[in-house]
Amino acid sequence: EFSRIWIVDDANRALSGSLSDPKWLSADIEISYLGAQSSLDKMACDNKYEIAAILSGPEPQRTFLEEELCKKLARLNLKSILVQGSKSAEQIISNDNLEIIPFADAPLLSKIICSSEMMICRSGYSTIMDLAKLGGNALFVPTPGQTEQIYLAKRLQYQKLAQYQKQGKIDIEHAWSQKIDF
């Protein structure tokens, strides 16, 4: 049995909402709110990219999102980077506006996020914690079937902290024109 629970959010549960609601806990359990936690570091960077797409999640959904974003980003006249989120992928340069890299460790990922005007990424809780620490504009594309990601993306859009779109129906141009600071 536990005597203490640590919740990775603030006491208002601003980021996690009902996912971290402690009402089901017994009254004798102590609750500590730790705030947003991230292994990434905020740094001063010049804007190198207009859009950074950071992929993650289970297959085949990660690949489906990669294919959709590669097609759409390659057609835009916006300097973009796509991090495939796979150590086994090969580095590809699609065109002058789109750079594709297989993987980024924490220091490189920090640099990419801090040097980008808008992020396109999954709405997993770790990613949300990273963006809460680093700031920026976010378009969340939850993994289909991941109900907690869908809930978080919709909730953050409702709070006007980020945008939410469904995989398979991504409209980057619209998201770019409606950027919201996280």
Short mmCIF file of C-alpha atoms in Angstrom, two decimals:
data_model
loop_
_atom_site.label_atom_id
_atom_site.label_comp_id
_atom_site.label_asym_id
_atom_site.label_seq_id
_atom_site.Cartn_x
_atom_site.Cartn_y
_atom_site.Cartn_z
CA GLU A 1 0.00 0.00 0.00
CA PHE A 2 1.17 3.52 -0.78
CA SER A 3 1.37 6.35 1.70
CA ARG A 4 2.39 9.07 -0.79
CA ILE A 5 1.63 9.83 -4.44
CA TRP A 6 3.65 12.16 -6.64
CA ILE A 7 1.68 13.83 -9.43
CA VAL A 8 3.61 15.27 -12.35
CA ASP A 9 1.55 18.44 -12.74
CA ASP A 10 0.59 21.43 -10.64
CA ALA A 11 -2.06 21.36 -7.91
CA ASN A 12 -4.68 22.65 -10.39
CA ARG A 13 -3.87 19.72 -12.71
CA ALA A 14 -3.56 22.28 -15.54
CA LEU A 15 -1.96 19.82 -17.96
CA SER A 16 -3.35 16.43 -16.94
CA GLY A 17 -6.95 17.30 -16.05
CA SER A 18 -8.97 14.36 -14.82
CA LEU A 19 -6.15 11.91 -15.61
CA SER A 20 -4.49 12.87 -12.33
CA ASP A 21 -7.62 13.43 -10.26
CA PRO A 22 -6.78 12.08 -6.77
CA LYS A 23 -10.42 11.74 -5.63
CA TRP A 24 -10.24 7.95 -5.79
CA LEU A 25 -7.38 7.89 -3.24
CA SER A 26 -7.96 7.30 0.43
CA ALA A 27 -7.75 10.37 2.65
CA ASP A 28 -4.61 9.15 4.44
CA ILE A 29 -2.46 9.18 1.28
CA GLU A 30 -0.26 12.27 0.96
CA ILE A 31 -0.26 13.92 -2.47
CA SER A 32 2.67 15.95 -3.78
CA TYR A 33 2.48 17.94 -7.01
CA LEU A 34 5.84 18.06 -8.77
CA GLY A 35 5.01 20.43 -11.65
CA ALA A 36 6.01 19.77 -15.25
CA GLN A 37 9.03 17.46 -15.56
CA SER A 38 11.22 17.06 -18.64
CA SER A 39 14.66 15.80 -19.59
CA LEU A 40 14.88 18.59 -22.17
CA ASP A 41 16.54 21.95 -21.57
CA LYS A 42 15.28 25.34 -22.64
CA MET A 43 17.96 27.25 -24.54
CA ALA A 44 18.30 30.41 -26.55
CA CYS A 45 18.31 29.56 -30.25
CA ASP A 46 17.77 31.41 -33.48
CA ASN A 47 14.77 30.19 -35.45
CA LYS A 48 16.12 27.62 -37.86
CA TYR A 49 12.85 25.85 -38.65
CA GLU A 50 9.32 27.04 -39.09
CA ILE A 51 7.94 23.56 -38.38
CA ALA A 52 9.43 20.66 -36.45
CA ALA A 53 7.57 17.36 -36.61
CA ILE A 54 8.64 14.97 -33.86
CA LEU A 55 7.34 11.43 -34.33
CA SER A 56 6.83 8.82 -31.66
CA GLY A 57 4.50 6.03 -30.73
CA PRO A 58 3.74 2.46 -31.67
CA GLU A 59 3.90 1.00 -35.14
CA PRO A 60 2.22 1.06 -37.56
CA GLN A 61 0.74 4.41 -36.44
CA ARG A 62 4.16 6.11 -36.25
CA THR A 63 4.81 5.19 -39.90
CA PHE A 64 1.32 6.28 -41.00
CA LEU A 65 1.91 9.71 -39.44
CA GLU A 66 5.39 9.92 -40.99
CA GLU A 67 4.05 9.20 -44.47
CA GLU A 68 1.26 11.78 -44.11
CA LEU A 69 3.55 14.49 -42.77
CA CYS A 70 6.35 13.88 -45.29
CA LYS A 71 3.94 14.39 -48.19
CA LYS A 72 2.39 17.52 -46.70
CA LEU A 73 5.60 19.13 -45.44
CA ALA A 74 7.41 18.56 -48.74
CA ARG A 75 4.72 20.60 -50.56
CA LEU A 76 4.94 23.58 -48.21
CA ASN A 77 7.21 26.55 -48.62
CA LEU A 78 8.16 26.37 -44.92
CA LYS A 79 11.57 25.29 -43.60
CA SER A 80 10.81 22.06 -41.75
CA ILE A 81 12.47 19.17 -39.97
CA LEU A 82 10.96 15.77 -39.33
CA VAL A 83 12.44 13.57 -36.62
CA GLN A 84 11.36 10.03 -37.47
CA GLY A 85 11.72 8.75 -33.92
CA SER A 86 13.43 5.58 -35.06
CA LYS A 87 17.11 4.72 -34.60
CA SER A 88 16.89 2.26 -37.49
CA ALA A 89 15.60 4.77 -40.07
CA GLU A 90 17.88 6.27 -42.70
CA GLN A 91 18.56 10.00 -42.96
CA ILE A 92 16.89 11.52 -45.99
CA ILE A 93 16.83 15.07 -47.31
CA SER A 94 13.57 15.37 -49.30
CA ASN A 95 13.99 18.88 -50.66
CA ASP A 96 15.37 22.30 -49.74
CA ASN A 97 12.55 22.93 -47.28
CA LEU A 98 12.38 19.55 -45.54
CA GLU A 99 15.12 17.84 -43.55
CA ILE A 100 14.47 14.33 -42.24
CA ILE A 101 16.55 12.75 -39.50
CA PRO A 102 16.03 9.34 -37.92
CA PHE A 103 16.46 10.15 -34.23
CA ALA A 104 17.33 12.98 -31.86
CA ASP A 105 18.76 12.56 -28.37
CA ALA A 106 17.68 14.97 -25.59
CA PRO A 107 20.24 17.74 -26.33
CA LEU A 108 19.48 17.71 -30.07
CA LEU A 109 15.73 17.49 -29.48
CA SER A 110 15.95 20.48 -27.11
CA LYS A 111 17.79 22.45 -29.79
CA ILE A 112 15.29 21.50 -32.52
CA ILE A 113 12.28 22.47 -30.40
CA CYS A 114 13.83 25.73 -29.21
CA SER A 115 14.75 26.70 -32.79
CA SER A 116 11.30 25.95 -34.27
CA GLU A 117 8.24 28.17 -34.52
CA MET A 118 5.71 25.32 -34.42
CA MET A 119 5.78 21.68 -33.34
CA ILE A 120 3.73 18.83 -34.77
CA CYS A 121 3.76 15.88 -32.40
CA ARG A 122 1.78 13.28 -30.49
CA SER A 123 -0.08 14.39 -27.38
CA GLY A 124 1.54 11.92 -25.02
CA TYR A 125 2.04 13.14 -21.49
CA SER A 126 5.86 13.20 -21.72
CA THR A 127 5.66 15.34 -24.85
CA ILE A 128 3.22 17.70 -23.15
CA MET A 129 5.63 18.01 -20.19
CA ASP A 130 8.48 18.80 -22.61
CA LEU A 131 6.48 21.55 -24.31
CA ALA A 132 5.29 22.94 -20.96
CA LYS A 133 8.96 23.40 -20.04
CA LEU A 134 10.21 24.65 -23.42
CA GLY A 135 7.16 26.57 -24.65
CA GLY A 136 6.31 27.16 -28.28
CA ASN A 137 3.39 26.44 -30.57
CA ALA A 138 2.00 22.94 -30.85
CA LEU A 139 -0.25 20.99 -33.18
CA PHE A 140 -1.10 17.73 -31.42
CA VAL A 141 -1.97 14.66 -33.48
CA PRO A 142 -2.96 11.93 -31.00
CA THR A 143 -2.21 8.31 -31.78
CA PRO A 144 -5.50 6.74 -32.98
CA GLY A 145 -6.98 4.56 -30.25
CA GLN A 146 -4.92 6.19 -27.47
CA THR A 147 -7.83 7.67 -25.54
CA GLU A 148 -5.61 9.52 -23.04
CA GLN A 149 -3.80 11.29 -25.91
CA ILE A 150 -7.10 12.24 -27.53
CA TYR A 151 -8.40 13.56 -24.19
CA LEU A 152 -5.24 15.61 -23.55
CA ALA A 153 -5.15 17.07 -27.09
CA LYS A 154 -8.81 18.08 -26.97
CA ARG A 155 -8.41 19.50 -23.46
CA LEU A 156 -5.36 21.60 -24.40
CA GLN A 157 -7.15 22.89 -27.51
CA TYR A 158 -10.18 23.81 -25.38
CA GLN A 159 -7.84 25.70 -23.02
CA LYS A 160 -6.38 27.47 -26.09
CA LEU A 161 -2.89 26.16 -25.33
CA ALA A 162 -2.46 24.06 -28.49
CA GLN A 163 -4.19 22.82 -31.60
CA TYR A 164 -5.57 19.33 -32.17
CA GLN A 165 -6.08 17.49 -35.45
CA LYS A 166 -6.74 13.87 -36.30
CA GLN A 167 -4.20 11.70 -38.06
CA GLY A 168 -5.24 11.25 -41.69
CA LYS A 169 -6.86 14.70 -41.74
CA ILE A 170 -3.94 16.98 -40.94
CA ASP A 171 -4.13 20.50 -42.36
CA ILE A 172 -0.71 22.05 -41.69
CA GLU A 173 -1.52 25.27 -43.53
CA HIS A 174 -4.52 25.89 -41.27
CA ALA A 175 -2.51 25.05 -38.14
CA TRP A 176 0.29 27.38 -39.27
CA SER A 177 -2.16 30.25 -39.72
CA GLN A 178 -3.72 29.65 -36.28
CA LYS A 179 -0.58 29.19 -34.14
CA ILE A 180 -1.18 29.18 -30.39
CA ASP A 181 1.53 29.68 -27.76
CA PHE A 182 1.76 26.74 -25.35
#
